[in-house]
Tab-separated table of N, CA and C in Angstrom:
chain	number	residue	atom	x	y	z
A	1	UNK	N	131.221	106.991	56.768
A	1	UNK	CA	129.926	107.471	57.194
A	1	UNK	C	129.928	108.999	57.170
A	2	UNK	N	128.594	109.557	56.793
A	2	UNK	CA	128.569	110.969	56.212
A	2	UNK	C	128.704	111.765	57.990
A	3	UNK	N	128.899	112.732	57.944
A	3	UNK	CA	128.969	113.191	59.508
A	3	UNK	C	127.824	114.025	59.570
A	4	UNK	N	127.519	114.981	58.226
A	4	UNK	CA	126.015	115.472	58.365
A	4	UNK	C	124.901	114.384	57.630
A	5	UNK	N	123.762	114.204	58.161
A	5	UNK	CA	122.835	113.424	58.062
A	5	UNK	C	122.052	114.230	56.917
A	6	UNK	N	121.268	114.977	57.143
A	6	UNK	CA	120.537	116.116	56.468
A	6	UNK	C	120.887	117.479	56.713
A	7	UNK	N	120.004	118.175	55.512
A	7	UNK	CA	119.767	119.422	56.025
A	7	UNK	C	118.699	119.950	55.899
A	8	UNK	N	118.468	121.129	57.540
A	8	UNK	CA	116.743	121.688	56.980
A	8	UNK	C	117.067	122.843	57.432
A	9	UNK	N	116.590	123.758	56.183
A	9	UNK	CA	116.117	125.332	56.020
A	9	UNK	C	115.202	125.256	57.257
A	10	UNK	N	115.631	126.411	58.106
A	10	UNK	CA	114.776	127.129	59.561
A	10	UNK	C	114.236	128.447	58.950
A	11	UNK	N	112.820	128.784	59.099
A	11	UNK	CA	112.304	129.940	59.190
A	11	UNK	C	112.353	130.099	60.624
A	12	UNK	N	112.443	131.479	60.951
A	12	UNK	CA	111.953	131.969	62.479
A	12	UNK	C	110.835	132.790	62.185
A	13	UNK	N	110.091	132.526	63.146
A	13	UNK	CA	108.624	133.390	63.080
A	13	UNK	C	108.041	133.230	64.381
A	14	UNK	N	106.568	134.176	64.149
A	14	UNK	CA	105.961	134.037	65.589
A	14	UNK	C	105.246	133.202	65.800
A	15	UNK	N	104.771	132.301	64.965
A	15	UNK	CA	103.933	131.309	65.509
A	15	UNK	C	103.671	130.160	64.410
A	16	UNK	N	104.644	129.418	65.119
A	16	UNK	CA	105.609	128.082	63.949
A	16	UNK	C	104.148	127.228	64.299
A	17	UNK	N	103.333	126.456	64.809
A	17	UNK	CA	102.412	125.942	64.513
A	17	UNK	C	101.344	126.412	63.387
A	18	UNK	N	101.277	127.511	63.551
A	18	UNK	CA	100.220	127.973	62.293
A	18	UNK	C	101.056	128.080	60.946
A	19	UNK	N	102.069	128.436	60.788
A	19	UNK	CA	103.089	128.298	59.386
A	19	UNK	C	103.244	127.348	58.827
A	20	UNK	N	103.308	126.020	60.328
A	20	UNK	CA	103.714	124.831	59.860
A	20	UNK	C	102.638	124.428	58.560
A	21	UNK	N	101.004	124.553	58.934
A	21	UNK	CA	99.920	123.998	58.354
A	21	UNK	C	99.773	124.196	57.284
A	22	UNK	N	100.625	126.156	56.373
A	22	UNK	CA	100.311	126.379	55.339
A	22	UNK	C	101.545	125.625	54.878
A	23	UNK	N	103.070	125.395	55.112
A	23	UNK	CA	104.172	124.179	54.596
A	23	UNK	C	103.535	122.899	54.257
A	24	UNK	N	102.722	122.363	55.273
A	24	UNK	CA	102.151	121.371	54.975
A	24	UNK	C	101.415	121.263	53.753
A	25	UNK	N	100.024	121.758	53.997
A	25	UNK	CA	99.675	121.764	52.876
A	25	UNK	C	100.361	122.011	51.516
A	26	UNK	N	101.204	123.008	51.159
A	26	UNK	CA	101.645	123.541	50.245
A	26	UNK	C	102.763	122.060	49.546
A	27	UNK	N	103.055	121.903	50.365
A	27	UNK	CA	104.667	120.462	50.433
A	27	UNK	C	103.763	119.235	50.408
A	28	UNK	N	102.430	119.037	50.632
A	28	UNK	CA	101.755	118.024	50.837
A	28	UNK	C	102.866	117.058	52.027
A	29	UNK	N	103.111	117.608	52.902
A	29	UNK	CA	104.139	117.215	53.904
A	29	UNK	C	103.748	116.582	54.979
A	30	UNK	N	104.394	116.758	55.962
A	30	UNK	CA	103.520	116.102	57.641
A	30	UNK	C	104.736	116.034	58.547
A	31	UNK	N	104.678	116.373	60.079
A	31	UNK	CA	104.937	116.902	60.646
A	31	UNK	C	106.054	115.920	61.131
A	32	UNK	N	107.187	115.891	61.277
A	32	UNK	CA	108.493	114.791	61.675
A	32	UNK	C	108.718	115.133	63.376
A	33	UNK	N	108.857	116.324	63.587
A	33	UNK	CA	109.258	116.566	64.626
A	33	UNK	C	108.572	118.081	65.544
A	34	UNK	N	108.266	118.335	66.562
A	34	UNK	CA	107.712	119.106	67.228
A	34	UNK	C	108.061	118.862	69.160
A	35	UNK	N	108.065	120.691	68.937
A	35	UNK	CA	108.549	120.903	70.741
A	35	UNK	C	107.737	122.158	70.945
A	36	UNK	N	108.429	122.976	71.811
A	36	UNK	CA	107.506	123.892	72.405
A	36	UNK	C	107.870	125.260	70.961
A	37	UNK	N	109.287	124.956	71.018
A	37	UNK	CA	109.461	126.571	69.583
A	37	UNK	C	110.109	126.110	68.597
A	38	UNK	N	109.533	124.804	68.169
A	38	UNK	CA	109.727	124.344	66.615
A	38	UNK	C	108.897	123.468	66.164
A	39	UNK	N	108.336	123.406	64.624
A	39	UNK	CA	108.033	122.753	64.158
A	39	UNK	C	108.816	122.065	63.039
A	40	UNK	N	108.946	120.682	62.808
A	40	UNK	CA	109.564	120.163	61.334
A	40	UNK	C	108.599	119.637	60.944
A	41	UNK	N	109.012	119.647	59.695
A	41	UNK	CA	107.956	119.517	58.615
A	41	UNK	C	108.960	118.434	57.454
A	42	UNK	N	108.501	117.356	56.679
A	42	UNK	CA	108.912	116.549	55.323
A	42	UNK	C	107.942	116.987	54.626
A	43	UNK	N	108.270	117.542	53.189
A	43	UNK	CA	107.471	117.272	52.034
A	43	UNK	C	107.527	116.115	51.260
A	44	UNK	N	105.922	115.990	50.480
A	44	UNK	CA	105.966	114.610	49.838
A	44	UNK	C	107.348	114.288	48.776
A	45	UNK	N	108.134	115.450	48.643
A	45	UNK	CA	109.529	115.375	47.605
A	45	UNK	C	110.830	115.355	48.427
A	46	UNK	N	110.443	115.127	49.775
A	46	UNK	CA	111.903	114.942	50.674
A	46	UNK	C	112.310	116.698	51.554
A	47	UNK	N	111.863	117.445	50.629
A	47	UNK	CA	111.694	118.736	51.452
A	47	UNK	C	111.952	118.883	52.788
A	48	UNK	N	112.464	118.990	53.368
A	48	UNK	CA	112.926	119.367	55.059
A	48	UNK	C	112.914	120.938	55.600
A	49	UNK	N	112.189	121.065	56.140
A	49	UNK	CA	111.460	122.301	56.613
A	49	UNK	C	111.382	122.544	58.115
A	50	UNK	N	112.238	123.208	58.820
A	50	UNK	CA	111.470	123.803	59.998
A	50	UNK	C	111.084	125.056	60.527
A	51	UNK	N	110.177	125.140	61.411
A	51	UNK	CA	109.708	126.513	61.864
A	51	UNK	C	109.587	126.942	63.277
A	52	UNK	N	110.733	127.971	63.444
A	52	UNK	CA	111.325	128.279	65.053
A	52	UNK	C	110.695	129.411	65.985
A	53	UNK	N	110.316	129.550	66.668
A	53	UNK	CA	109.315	130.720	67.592
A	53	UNK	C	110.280	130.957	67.785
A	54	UNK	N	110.439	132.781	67.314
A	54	UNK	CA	110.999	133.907	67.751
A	54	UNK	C	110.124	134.805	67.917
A	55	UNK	N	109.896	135.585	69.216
A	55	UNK	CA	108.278	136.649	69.539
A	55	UNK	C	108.567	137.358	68.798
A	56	UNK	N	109.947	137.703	68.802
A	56	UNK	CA	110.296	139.370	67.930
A	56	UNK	C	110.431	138.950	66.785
A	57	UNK	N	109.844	138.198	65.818
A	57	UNK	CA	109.898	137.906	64.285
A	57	UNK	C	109.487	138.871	63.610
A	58	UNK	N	110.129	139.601	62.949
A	58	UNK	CA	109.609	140.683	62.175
A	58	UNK	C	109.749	140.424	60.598
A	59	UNK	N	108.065	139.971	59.798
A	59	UNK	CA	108.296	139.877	58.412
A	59	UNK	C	109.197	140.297	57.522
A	60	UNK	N	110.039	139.405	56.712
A	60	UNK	CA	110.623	140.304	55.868
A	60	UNK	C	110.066	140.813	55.245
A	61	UNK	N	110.769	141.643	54.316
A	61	UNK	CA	110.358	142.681	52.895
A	61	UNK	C	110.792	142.656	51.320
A	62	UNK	N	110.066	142.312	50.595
A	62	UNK	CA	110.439	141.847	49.615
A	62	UNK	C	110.544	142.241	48.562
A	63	UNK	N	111.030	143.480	47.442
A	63	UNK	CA	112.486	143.224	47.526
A	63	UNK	C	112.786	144.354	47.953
A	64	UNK	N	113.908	144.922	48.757
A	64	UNK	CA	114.201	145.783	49.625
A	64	UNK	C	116.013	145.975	49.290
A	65	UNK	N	116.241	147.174	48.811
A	65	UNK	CA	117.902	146.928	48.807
A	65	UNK	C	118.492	146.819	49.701
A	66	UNK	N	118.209	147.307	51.372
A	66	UNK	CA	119.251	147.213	52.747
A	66	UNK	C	119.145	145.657	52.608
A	67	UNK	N	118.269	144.696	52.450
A	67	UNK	CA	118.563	143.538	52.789
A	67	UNK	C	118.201	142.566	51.109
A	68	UNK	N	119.080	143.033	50.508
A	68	UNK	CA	119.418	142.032	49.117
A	68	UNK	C	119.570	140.603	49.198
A	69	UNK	N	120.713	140.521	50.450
A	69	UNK	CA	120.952	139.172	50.558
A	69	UNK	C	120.336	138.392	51.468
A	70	UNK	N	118.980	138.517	51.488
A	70	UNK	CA	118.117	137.818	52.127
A	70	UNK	C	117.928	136.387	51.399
A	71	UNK	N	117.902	135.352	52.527
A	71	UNK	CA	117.778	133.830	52.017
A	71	UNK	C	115.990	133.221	51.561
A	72	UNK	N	115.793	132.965	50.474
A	72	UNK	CA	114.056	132.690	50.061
A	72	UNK	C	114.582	130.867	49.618
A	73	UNK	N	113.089	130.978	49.693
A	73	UNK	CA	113.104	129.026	49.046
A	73	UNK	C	112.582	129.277	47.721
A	74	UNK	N	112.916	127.900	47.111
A	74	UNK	CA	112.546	127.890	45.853
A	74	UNK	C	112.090	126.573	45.710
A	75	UNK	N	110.700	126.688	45.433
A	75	UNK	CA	110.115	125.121	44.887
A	75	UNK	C	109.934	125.075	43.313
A	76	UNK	N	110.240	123.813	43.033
A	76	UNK	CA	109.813	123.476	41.566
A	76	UNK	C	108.361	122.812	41.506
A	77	UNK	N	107.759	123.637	40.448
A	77	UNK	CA	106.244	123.257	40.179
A	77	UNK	C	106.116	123.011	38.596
A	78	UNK	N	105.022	122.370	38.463
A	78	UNK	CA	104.927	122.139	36.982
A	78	UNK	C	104.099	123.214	36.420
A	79	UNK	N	103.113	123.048	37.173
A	79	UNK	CA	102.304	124.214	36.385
A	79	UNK	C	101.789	125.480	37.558
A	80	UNK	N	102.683	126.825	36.982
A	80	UNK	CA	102.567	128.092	38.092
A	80	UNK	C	101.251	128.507	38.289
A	81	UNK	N	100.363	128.134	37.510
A	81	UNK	CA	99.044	128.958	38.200
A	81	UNK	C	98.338	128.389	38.691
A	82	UNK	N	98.539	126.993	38.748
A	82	UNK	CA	97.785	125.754	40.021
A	82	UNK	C	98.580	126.087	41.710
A	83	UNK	N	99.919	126.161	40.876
A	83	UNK	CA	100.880	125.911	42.336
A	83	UNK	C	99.971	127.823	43.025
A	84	UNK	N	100.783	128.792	42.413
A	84	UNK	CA	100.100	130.258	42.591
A	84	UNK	C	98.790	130.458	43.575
A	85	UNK	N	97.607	129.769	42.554
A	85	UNK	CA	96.338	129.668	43.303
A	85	UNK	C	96.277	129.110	44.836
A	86	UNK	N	96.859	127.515	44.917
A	86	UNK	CA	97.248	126.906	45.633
A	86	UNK	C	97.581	128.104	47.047
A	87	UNK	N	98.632	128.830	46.890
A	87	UNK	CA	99.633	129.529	48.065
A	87	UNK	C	98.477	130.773	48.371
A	88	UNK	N	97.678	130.926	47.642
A	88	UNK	CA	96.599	131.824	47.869
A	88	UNK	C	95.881	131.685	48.506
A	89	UNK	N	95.216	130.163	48.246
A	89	UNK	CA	94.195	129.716	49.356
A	89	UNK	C	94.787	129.111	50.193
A	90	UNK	N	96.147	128.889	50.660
A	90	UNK	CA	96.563	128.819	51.873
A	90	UNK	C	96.738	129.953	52.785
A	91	UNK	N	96.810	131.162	52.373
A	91	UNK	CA	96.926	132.340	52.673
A	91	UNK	C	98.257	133.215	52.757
A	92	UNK	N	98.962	132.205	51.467
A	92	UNK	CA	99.884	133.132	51.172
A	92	UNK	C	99.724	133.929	50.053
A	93	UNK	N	100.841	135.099	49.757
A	93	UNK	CA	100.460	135.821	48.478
A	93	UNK	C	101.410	136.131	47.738
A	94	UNK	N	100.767	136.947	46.061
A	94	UNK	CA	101.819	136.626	45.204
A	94	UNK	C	102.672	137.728	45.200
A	95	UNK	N	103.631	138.295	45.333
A	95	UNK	CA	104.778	139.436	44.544
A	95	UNK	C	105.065	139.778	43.379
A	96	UNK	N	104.727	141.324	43.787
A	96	UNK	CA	104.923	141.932	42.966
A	96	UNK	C	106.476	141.627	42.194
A	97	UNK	N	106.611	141.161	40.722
A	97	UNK	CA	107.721	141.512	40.401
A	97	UNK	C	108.359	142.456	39.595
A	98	UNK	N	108.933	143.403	39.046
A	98	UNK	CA	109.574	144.458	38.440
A	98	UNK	C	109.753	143.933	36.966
A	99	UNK	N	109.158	143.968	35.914
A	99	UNK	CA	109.152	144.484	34.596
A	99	UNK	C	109.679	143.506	34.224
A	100	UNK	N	109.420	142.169	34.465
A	100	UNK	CA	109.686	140.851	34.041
A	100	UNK	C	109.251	140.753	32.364
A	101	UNK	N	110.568	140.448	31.763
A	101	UNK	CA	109.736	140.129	30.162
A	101	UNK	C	109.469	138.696	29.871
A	102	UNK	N	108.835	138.747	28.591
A	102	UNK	CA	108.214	137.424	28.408
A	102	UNK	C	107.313	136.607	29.824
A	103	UNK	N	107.419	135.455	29.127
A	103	UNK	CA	106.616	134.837	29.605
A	103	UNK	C	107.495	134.329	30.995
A	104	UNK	N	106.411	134.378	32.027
A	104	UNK	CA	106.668	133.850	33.159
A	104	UNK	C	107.210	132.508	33.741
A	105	UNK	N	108.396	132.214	33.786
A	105	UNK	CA	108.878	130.848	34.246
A	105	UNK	C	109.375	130.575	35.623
A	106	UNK	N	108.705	131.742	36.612
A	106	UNK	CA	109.031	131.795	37.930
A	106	UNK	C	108.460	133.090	38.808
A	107	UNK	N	107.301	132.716	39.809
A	107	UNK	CA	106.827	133.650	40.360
A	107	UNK	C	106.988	133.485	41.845
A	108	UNK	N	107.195	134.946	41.958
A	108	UNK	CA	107.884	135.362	43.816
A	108	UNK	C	106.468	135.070	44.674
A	109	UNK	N	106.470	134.879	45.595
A	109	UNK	CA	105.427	134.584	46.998
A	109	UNK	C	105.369	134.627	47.903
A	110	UNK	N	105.017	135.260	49.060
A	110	UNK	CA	105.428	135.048	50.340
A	110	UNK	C	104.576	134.072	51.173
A	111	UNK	N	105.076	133.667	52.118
A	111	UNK	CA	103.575	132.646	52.949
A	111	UNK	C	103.256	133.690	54.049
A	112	UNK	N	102.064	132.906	54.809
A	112	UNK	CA	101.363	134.204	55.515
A	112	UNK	C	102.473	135.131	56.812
A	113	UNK	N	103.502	134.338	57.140
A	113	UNK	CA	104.132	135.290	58.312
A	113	UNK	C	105.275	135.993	57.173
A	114	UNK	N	105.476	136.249	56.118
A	114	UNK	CA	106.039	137.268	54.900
A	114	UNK	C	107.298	136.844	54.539
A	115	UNK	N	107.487	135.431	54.169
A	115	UNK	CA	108.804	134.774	54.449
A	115	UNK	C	108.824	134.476	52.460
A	116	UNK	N	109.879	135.106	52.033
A	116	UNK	CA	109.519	135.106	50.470
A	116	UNK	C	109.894	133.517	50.083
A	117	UNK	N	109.081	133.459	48.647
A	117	UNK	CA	109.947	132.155	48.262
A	117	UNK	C	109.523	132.321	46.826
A	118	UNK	N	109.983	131.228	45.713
A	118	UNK	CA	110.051	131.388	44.454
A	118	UNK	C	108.939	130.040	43.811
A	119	UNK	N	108.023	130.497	43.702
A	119	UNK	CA	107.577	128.972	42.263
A	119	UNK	C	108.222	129.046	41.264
A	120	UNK	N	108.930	128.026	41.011
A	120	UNK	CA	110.199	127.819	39.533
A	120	UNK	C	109.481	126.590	38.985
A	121	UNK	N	109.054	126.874	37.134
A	121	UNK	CA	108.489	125.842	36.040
A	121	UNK	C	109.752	125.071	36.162
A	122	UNK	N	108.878	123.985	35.793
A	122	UNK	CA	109.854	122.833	35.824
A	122	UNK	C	110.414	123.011	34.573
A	123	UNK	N	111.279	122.624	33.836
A	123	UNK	CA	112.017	123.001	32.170
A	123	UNK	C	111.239	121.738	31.863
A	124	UNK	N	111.189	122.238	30.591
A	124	UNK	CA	110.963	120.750	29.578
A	124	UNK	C	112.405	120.420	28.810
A	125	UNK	N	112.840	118.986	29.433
A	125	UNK	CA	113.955	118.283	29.035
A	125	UNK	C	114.312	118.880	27.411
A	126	UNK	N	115.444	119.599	27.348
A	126	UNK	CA	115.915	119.632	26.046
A	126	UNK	C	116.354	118.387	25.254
A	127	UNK	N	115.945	118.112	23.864
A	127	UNK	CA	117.117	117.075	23.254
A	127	UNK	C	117.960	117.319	23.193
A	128	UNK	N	118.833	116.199	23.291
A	128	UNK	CA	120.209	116.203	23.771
A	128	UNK	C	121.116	116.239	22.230
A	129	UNK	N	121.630	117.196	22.201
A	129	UNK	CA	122.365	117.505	20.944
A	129	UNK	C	123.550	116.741	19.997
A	130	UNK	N	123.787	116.301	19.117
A	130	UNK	CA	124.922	115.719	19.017
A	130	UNK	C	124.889	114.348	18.358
């Protein structure tokens, strides 16, 4: 028997009920678990999400060299400018990224309390060589 069950990525922020709603929506998710300074969240893809009240949450900054090794999520989407639009009218927004060439196969985002994360295209299956 496994000794860890799952795992779920914690944001801390100031106000994990209102974050939760834009996860939700965004994850097409719904709410597993809730107390006074957390929310969990499942997405319709198994996604495990929670969100922890800390008063002193201070947005990150995105991209910033003192803090490089800052931890972001990364969802896979099929198509970036549905998913994009999508995080917009939830009231998150898009990032700026630095002199990206070609064509776009992954755009930066933050949700509304400034917590970055990545929309990543799904690949189209290569044939298999050989």
């Amino acid at each position: 028997m496994a000794l860890v069950e799952a795992g779920v990525v914690v944001l801390d922020c100031a106000e994990p009920e209102q974050l939760a709603e834009f996860y939700k929506a965004l994850l097409d998710g719904e709410e597993t678990y809730v107390n006074a300074n957390r929310v969990e969240i499942t997405g319709a893809g198994g996604t495990r999400l929670a969100l922890r009240r800390d008063v002193n949450a201070t947005p990150p900054s995105w991209p910033r060299p003192e803090n490089s090794l800052q931890a972001h999520l990364d969802f896979v989407v099929t198509d970036l400018d549905e998913a994009e639009r999508k995080v917009v009218s939830l009231g998150g927004r898009p990032l700026e990224a630095k002199s990206a060439p070609g064509p776009y196969e992954e755009r930066a985002c933050s949700d509304p309390a400034g917590h970055s994360f990545t929309l990543r295209k799904v690949p189209a299956p290569a044939p298999k060589q050989g």
